[in-house]
GROMACS .gro file of C-alpha atoms in nm:
model
  238
    1UNK     CA    1 -14.367  -2.866  22.119
    2UNK     CA    2 -14.650  -2.953  22.353
    3UNK     CA    3 -14.756  -2.589  22.375
    4UNK     CA    4 -14.790  -2.571  21.998
    5UNK     CA    5 -15.004  -2.885  21.987
    6UNK     CA    6 -15.229  -2.745  22.259
    7UNK     CA    7 -15.273  -2.417  22.076
    8UNK     CA    8 -15.364  -2.599  21.755
    9UNK     CA    9 -15.643  -2.810  21.905
   10UNK     CA   10 -15.790  -2.591  22.180
   11UNK     CA   11 -16.066  -2.388  22.014
   12UNK     CA   12 -16.263  -2.297  22.328
   13UNK     CA   13 -16.152  -1.936  22.320
   14UNK     CA   14 -16.151  -1.872  21.947
   15UNK     CA   15 -16.332  -1.551  21.862
   16UNK     CA   16 -16.596  -1.555  21.595
   17UNK     CA   17 -16.673  -1.926  21.636
   18UNK     CA   18 -17.036  -1.999  21.720
   19UNK     CA   19 -17.131  -2.221  22.013
   20UNK     CA   20 -17.209  -2.583  21.950
   21UNK     CA   21 -17.580  -2.649  21.954
   22UNK     CA   22 -17.872  -2.853  21.827
   23UNK     CA   23 -18.103  -2.773  21.542
   24UNK     CA   24 -18.274  -2.923  21.242
   25UNK     CA   25 -18.124  -3.242  21.102
   26UNK     CA   26 -18.090  -3.351  20.742
   27UNK     CA   27 -18.326  -3.648  20.745
   28UNK     CA   28 -18.405  -3.846  20.433
   29UNK     CA   29 -18.694  -4.076  20.352
   30UNK     CA   30 -18.471  -4.304  20.146
   31UNK     CA   31 -18.519  -4.674  20.215
   32UNK     CA   32 -18.247  -4.814  20.440
   33UNK     CA   33 -18.150  -5.178  20.475
   34UNK     CA   34 -18.182  -5.299  20.832
   35UNK     CA   35 -17.834  -5.454  20.812
   36UNK     CA   36 -17.690  -5.111  20.730
   37UNK     CA   37 -17.878  -4.954  21.021
   38UNK     CA   38 -17.746  -5.219  21.259
   39UNK     CA   39 -17.391  -5.153  21.141
   40UNK     CA   40 -17.427  -4.776  21.181
   41UNK     CA   41 -17.564  -4.822  21.533
   42UNK     CA   42 -17.345  -5.107  21.650
   43UNK     CA   43 -17.336  -4.939  21.992
   44UNK     CA   44 -17.697  -5.052  22.048
   45UNK     CA   45 -17.721  -5.384  22.226
   46UNK     CA   46 -17.948  -5.673  22.137
   47UNK     CA   47 -18.305  -5.585  22.228
   48UNK     CA   48 -18.275  -5.217  22.137
   49UNK     CA   49 -18.090  -5.113  22.453
   50UNK     CA   50 -17.831  -4.837  22.484
   51UNK     CA   51 -17.657  -4.665  22.773
   52UNK     CA   52 -17.368  -4.417  22.750
   53UNK     CA   53 -17.034  -4.589  22.800
   54UNK     CA   54 -16.848  -4.307  22.975
   55UNK     CA   55 -17.113  -4.162  23.204
   56UNK     CA   56 -17.434  -4.249  23.382
   57UNK     CA   57 -17.749  -4.113  23.224
   58UNK     CA   58 -17.982  -3.948  23.478
   59UNK     CA   59 -18.287  -4.092  23.299
   60UNK     CA   60 -18.407  -4.432  23.181
   61UNK     CA   61 -18.641  -4.405  22.883
   62UNK     CA   62 -18.870  -4.672  22.737
   63UNK     CA   63 -18.985  -4.614  22.379
   64UNK     CA   64 -19.295  -4.804  22.261
   65UNK     CA   65 -19.350  -4.843  21.886
   66UNK     CA   66 -19.664  -5.019  21.753
   67UNK     CA   67 -19.589  -5.194  21.428
   68UNK     CA   68 -19.732  -5.404  21.146
   69UNK     CA   69 -19.623  -5.451  20.783
   70UNK     CA   70 -19.413  -5.133  20.758
   71UNK     CA   71 -19.065  -5.285  20.730
   72UNK     CA   72 -18.920  -5.000  20.523
   73UNK     CA   73 -19.050  -4.739  20.764
   74UNK     CA   74 -18.915  -4.932  21.061
   75UNK     CA   75 -18.556  -4.931  20.935
   76UNK     CA   76 -18.567  -4.555  20.867
   77UNK     CA   77 -18.726  -4.488  21.206
   78UNK     CA   78 -18.466  -4.695  21.391
   79UNK     CA   79 -18.178  -4.516  21.221
   80UNK     CA   80 -18.296  -4.168  21.319
   81UNK     CA   81 -18.430  -4.247  21.666
   82UNK     CA   82 -18.109  -4.422  21.773
   83UNK     CA   83 -17.913  -4.127  21.640
   84UNK     CA   84 -18.119  -3.875  21.836
   85UNK     CA   85 -18.112  -4.070  22.162
   86UNK     CA   86 -17.736  -4.115  22.143
   87UNK     CA   87 -17.684  -3.741  22.087
   88UNK     CA   88 -17.858  -3.666  22.416
   89UNK     CA   89 -17.667  -3.937  22.606
   90UNK     CA   90 -17.977  -4.116  22.731
   91UNK     CA   91 -18.019  -4.470  22.859
   92UNK     CA   92 -18.309  -4.624  22.672
   93UNK     CA   93 -18.469  -4.935  22.533
   94UNK     CA   94 -18.693  -4.951  22.225
   95UNK     CA   95 -18.987  -5.191  22.233
   96UNK     CA   96 -19.118  -5.276  21.886
   97UNK     CA   97 -19.454  -5.436  21.952
   98UNK     CA   98 -19.594  -5.612  21.646
   99UNK     CA   99 -19.952  -5.712  21.575
  100UNK     CA  100 -19.996  -6.037  21.385
  101UNK     CA  101 -20.305  -6.177  21.217
  102UNK     CA  102 -20.565  -6.015  20.995
  103UNK     CA  103 -20.770  -5.823  21.251
  104UNK     CA  104 -20.781  -5.445  21.228
  105UNK     CA  105 -20.492  -5.262  21.387
  106UNK     CA  106 -20.529  -5.185  21.758
  107UNK     CA  107 -20.272  -4.928  21.866
  108UNK     CA  108 -20.402  -4.906  22.222
  109UNK     CA  109 -20.362  -5.277  22.293
  110UNK     CA  110 -20.011  -5.268  22.151
  111UNK     CA  111 -19.911  -4.978  22.376
  112UNK     CA  112 -20.057  -5.151  22.681
  113UNK     CA  113 -19.877  -5.474  22.592
  114UNK     CA  114 -19.549  -5.287  22.545
  115UNK     CA  115 -19.587  -5.127  22.886
  116UNK     CA  116 -19.642  -5.463  23.054
  117UNK     CA  117 -19.341  -5.610  22.873
  118UNK     CA  118 -19.123  -5.315  22.974
  119UNK     CA  119 -19.176  -5.395  23.342
  120UNK     CA  120 -18.953  -5.700  23.298
  121UNK     CA  121 -18.659  -5.467  23.237
  122UNK     CA  122 -18.671  -5.257  23.551
  123UNK     CA  123 -18.812  -4.914  23.628
  124UNK     CA  124 -18.840  -4.626  23.382
  125UNK     CA  125 -18.844  -4.252  23.430
  126UNK     CA  126 -19.038  -4.180  23.114
  127UNK     CA  127 -19.249  -4.374  22.863
  128UNK     CA  128 -19.245  -4.259  22.500
  129UNK     CA  129 -19.533  -4.362  22.271
  130UNK     CA  130 -19.404  -4.326  21.916
  131UNK     CA  131 -19.557  -4.397  21.573
  132UNK     CA  132 -19.321  -4.582  21.340
  133UNK     CA  133 -19.389  -4.346  21.048
  134UNK     CA  134 -19.290  -4.028  21.236
  135UNK     CA  135 -18.931  -3.899  21.214
  136UNK     CA  136 -18.807  -3.615  21.440
  137UNK     CA  137 -18.673  -3.327  21.233
  138UNK     CA  138 -18.505  -3.130  21.511
  139UNK     CA  139 -18.224  -3.242  21.740
  140UNK     CA  140 -18.360  -3.014  22.012
  141UNK     CA  141 -18.636  -3.268  22.069
  142UNK     CA  142 -18.531  -3.429  22.395
  143UNK     CA  143 -18.690  -3.754  22.504
  144UNK     CA  144 -18.592  -3.714  22.868
  145UNK     CA  145 -18.753  -3.699  23.206
  146UNK     CA  146 -18.805  -3.323  23.238
  147UNK     CA  147 -19.039  -3.324  22.938
  148UNK     CA  148 -19.296  -3.549  23.105
  149UNK     CA  149 -19.226  -3.550  23.479
  150UNK     CA  150 -19.461  -3.264  23.560
  151UNK     CA  151 -19.729  -3.330  23.303
  152UNK     CA  152 -19.801  -3.553  23.002
  153UNK     CA  153 -19.598  -3.431  22.707
  154UNK     CA  154 -19.692  -3.404  22.339
  155UNK     CA  155 -19.376  -3.398  22.127
  156UNK     CA  156 -19.528  -3.395  21.778
  157UNK     CA  157 -19.700  -3.057  21.777
  158UNK     CA  158 -19.614  -3.003  21.408
  159UNK     CA  159 -19.648  -3.310  21.183
  160UNK     CA  160 -19.577  -3.299  20.811
  161UNK     CA  161 -19.893  -3.496  20.731
  162UNK     CA  162 -20.105  -3.215  20.879
  163UNK     CA  163 -19.913  -2.922  20.733
  164UNK     CA  164 -19.692  -2.880  21.041
  165UNK     CA  165 -19.984  -2.739  21.237
  166UNK     CA  166 -20.146  -2.838  21.564
  167UNK     CA  167 -20.492  -2.957  21.464
  168UNK     CA  168 -20.663  -2.892  21.798
  169UNK     CA  169 -20.560  -2.811  22.152
  170UNK     CA  170 -20.654  -3.151  22.299
  171UNK     CA  171 -20.444  -3.339  22.043
  172UNK     CA  172 -20.229  -3.611  22.202
  173UNK     CA  173 -20.110  -3.847  21.933
  174UNK     CA  174 -19.821  -3.951  21.708
  175UNK     CA  175 -19.539  -3.900  21.962
  176UNK     CA  176 -19.623  -3.853  22.330
  177UNK     CA  177 -19.480  -3.918  22.675
  178UNK     CA  178 -19.608  -4.016  23.017
  179UNK     CA  179 -19.444  -4.120  23.340
  180UNK     CA  180 -19.531  -4.470  23.462
  181UNK     CA  181 -19.735  -4.310  23.742
  182UNK     CA  182 -19.936  -4.104  23.493
  183UNK     CA  183 -19.992  -4.407  23.270
  184UNK     CA  184 -20.121  -4.609  23.563
  185UNK     CA  185 -20.336  -4.322  23.690
  186UNK     CA  186 -20.541  -4.325  23.367
  187UNK     CA  187 -20.536  -4.708  23.341
  188UNK     CA  188 -20.335  -4.700  23.018
  189UNK     CA  189 -20.490  -4.684  22.673
  190UNK     CA  190 -20.834  -4.806  22.576
  191UNK     CA  191 -20.837  -5.154  22.418
  192UNK     CA  192 -21.159  -5.088  22.228
  193UNK     CA  193 -21.044  -4.879  21.930
  194UNK     CA  194 -20.973  -5.082  21.619
  195UNK     CA  195 -20.812  -4.948  21.301
  196UNK     CA  196 -20.644  -4.606  21.292
  197UNK     CA  197 -20.755  -4.330  21.526
  198UNK     CA  198 -20.968  -4.283  21.835
  199UNK     CA  199 -20.733  -4.409  22.105
  200UNK     CA  200 -20.540  -4.079  22.108
  201UNK     CA  201 -20.847  -3.868  22.177
  202UNK     CA  202 -20.960  -4.122  22.435
  203UNK     CA  203 -20.624  -4.090  22.612
  204UNK     CA  204 -20.652  -3.711  22.601
  205UNK     CA  205 -20.993  -3.736  22.766
  206UNK     CA  206 -20.855  -3.970  23.033
  207UNK     CA  207 -20.579  -3.724  23.112
  208UNK     CA  208 -20.826  -3.437  23.139
  209UNK     CA  209 -21.051  -3.642  23.368
  210UNK     CA  210 -20.749  -3.712  23.591
  211UNK     CA  211 -20.655  -3.340  23.599
  212UNK     CA  212 -20.334  -3.405  23.407
  213UNK     CA  213 -20.266  -3.110  23.178
  214UNK     CA  214 -20.089  -3.173  22.847
  215UNK     CA  215 -19.768  -2.980  22.773
  216UNK     CA  216 -19.600  -2.968  22.433
  217UNK     CA  217 -19.323  -2.825  22.223
  218UNK     CA  218 -19.401  -2.521  22.012
  219UNK     CA  219 -19.434  -2.588  21.641
  220UNK     CA  220 -19.084  -2.460  21.565
  221UNK     CA  221 -18.929  -2.751  21.758
  222UNK     CA  222 -19.187  -3.031  21.765
  223UNK     CA  223 -19.160  -3.103  21.393
  224UNK     CA  224 -19.193  -3.459  21.264
  225UNK     CA  225 -19.170  -3.583  20.907
  226UNK     CA  226 -19.423  -3.842  20.794
  227UNK     CA  227 -19.298  -4.150  20.613
  228UNK     CA  228 -19.519  -4.260  20.322
  229UNK     CA  229 -19.717  -4.581  20.349
  230UNK     CA  230 -20.040  -4.729  20.227
  231UNK     CA  231 -20.320  -4.739  20.479
  232UNK     CA  232 -20.531  -5.044  20.404
  233UNK     CA  233 -20.755  -4.991  20.703
  234UNK     CA  234 -20.993  -4.698  20.682
  235UNK     CA  235 -21.236  -4.570  20.938
  236UNK     CA  236 -21.241  -4.679  21.298
  237UNK     CA  237 -21.443  -4.919  21.505
  238UNK     CA  238 -21.508  -4.893  21.874
   0.00000   0.00000   0.00000
């Protein structure tokens, strides 16, 4: 009896069955209620923390997400990012850093603030800087240490908003990664760019000045969907 049960469930040696693997996921831009997201990802602890229950992850990842007035985008983002991180069995914490008030958005300050806050929760192998309106389309995107330990890493090489093309070689925005040592070496992000844009190119220049070469996924893997939202702030001020 036991032999028959074993033969029924053991598919490791079945011919003609393809290997398990990662690939594109079926993401949707449909609005999700945050209560539903919390229920689907009940494994995530209060404060956006997750660690695999049955093994020890070799990497600790901090994910920084600047945010203001994009509640619908946030719930969609959280659903897909938690899903992806769990697939790869990573220990991580998500830091949603929100800007209040009526001043123009300052992404650089928010990233710097998130980094300082993250130090209260121990050491991290990799820091992920992630826009809230960007959704990874491929499960092969791995937010783990090997993607940023040797050099700063640019995940979002192909963004829907820009026709899934890399706009220029020095591009370093949307979704990126640095080690804490790299972040400290360039003194973090500039605090002087208000509204959308500017701080990414400034960071790219800081990395170049510090002889830190940017690596990235090719455009067949580093694909990110763009969630729709109204941009009330146009232009940039330095």
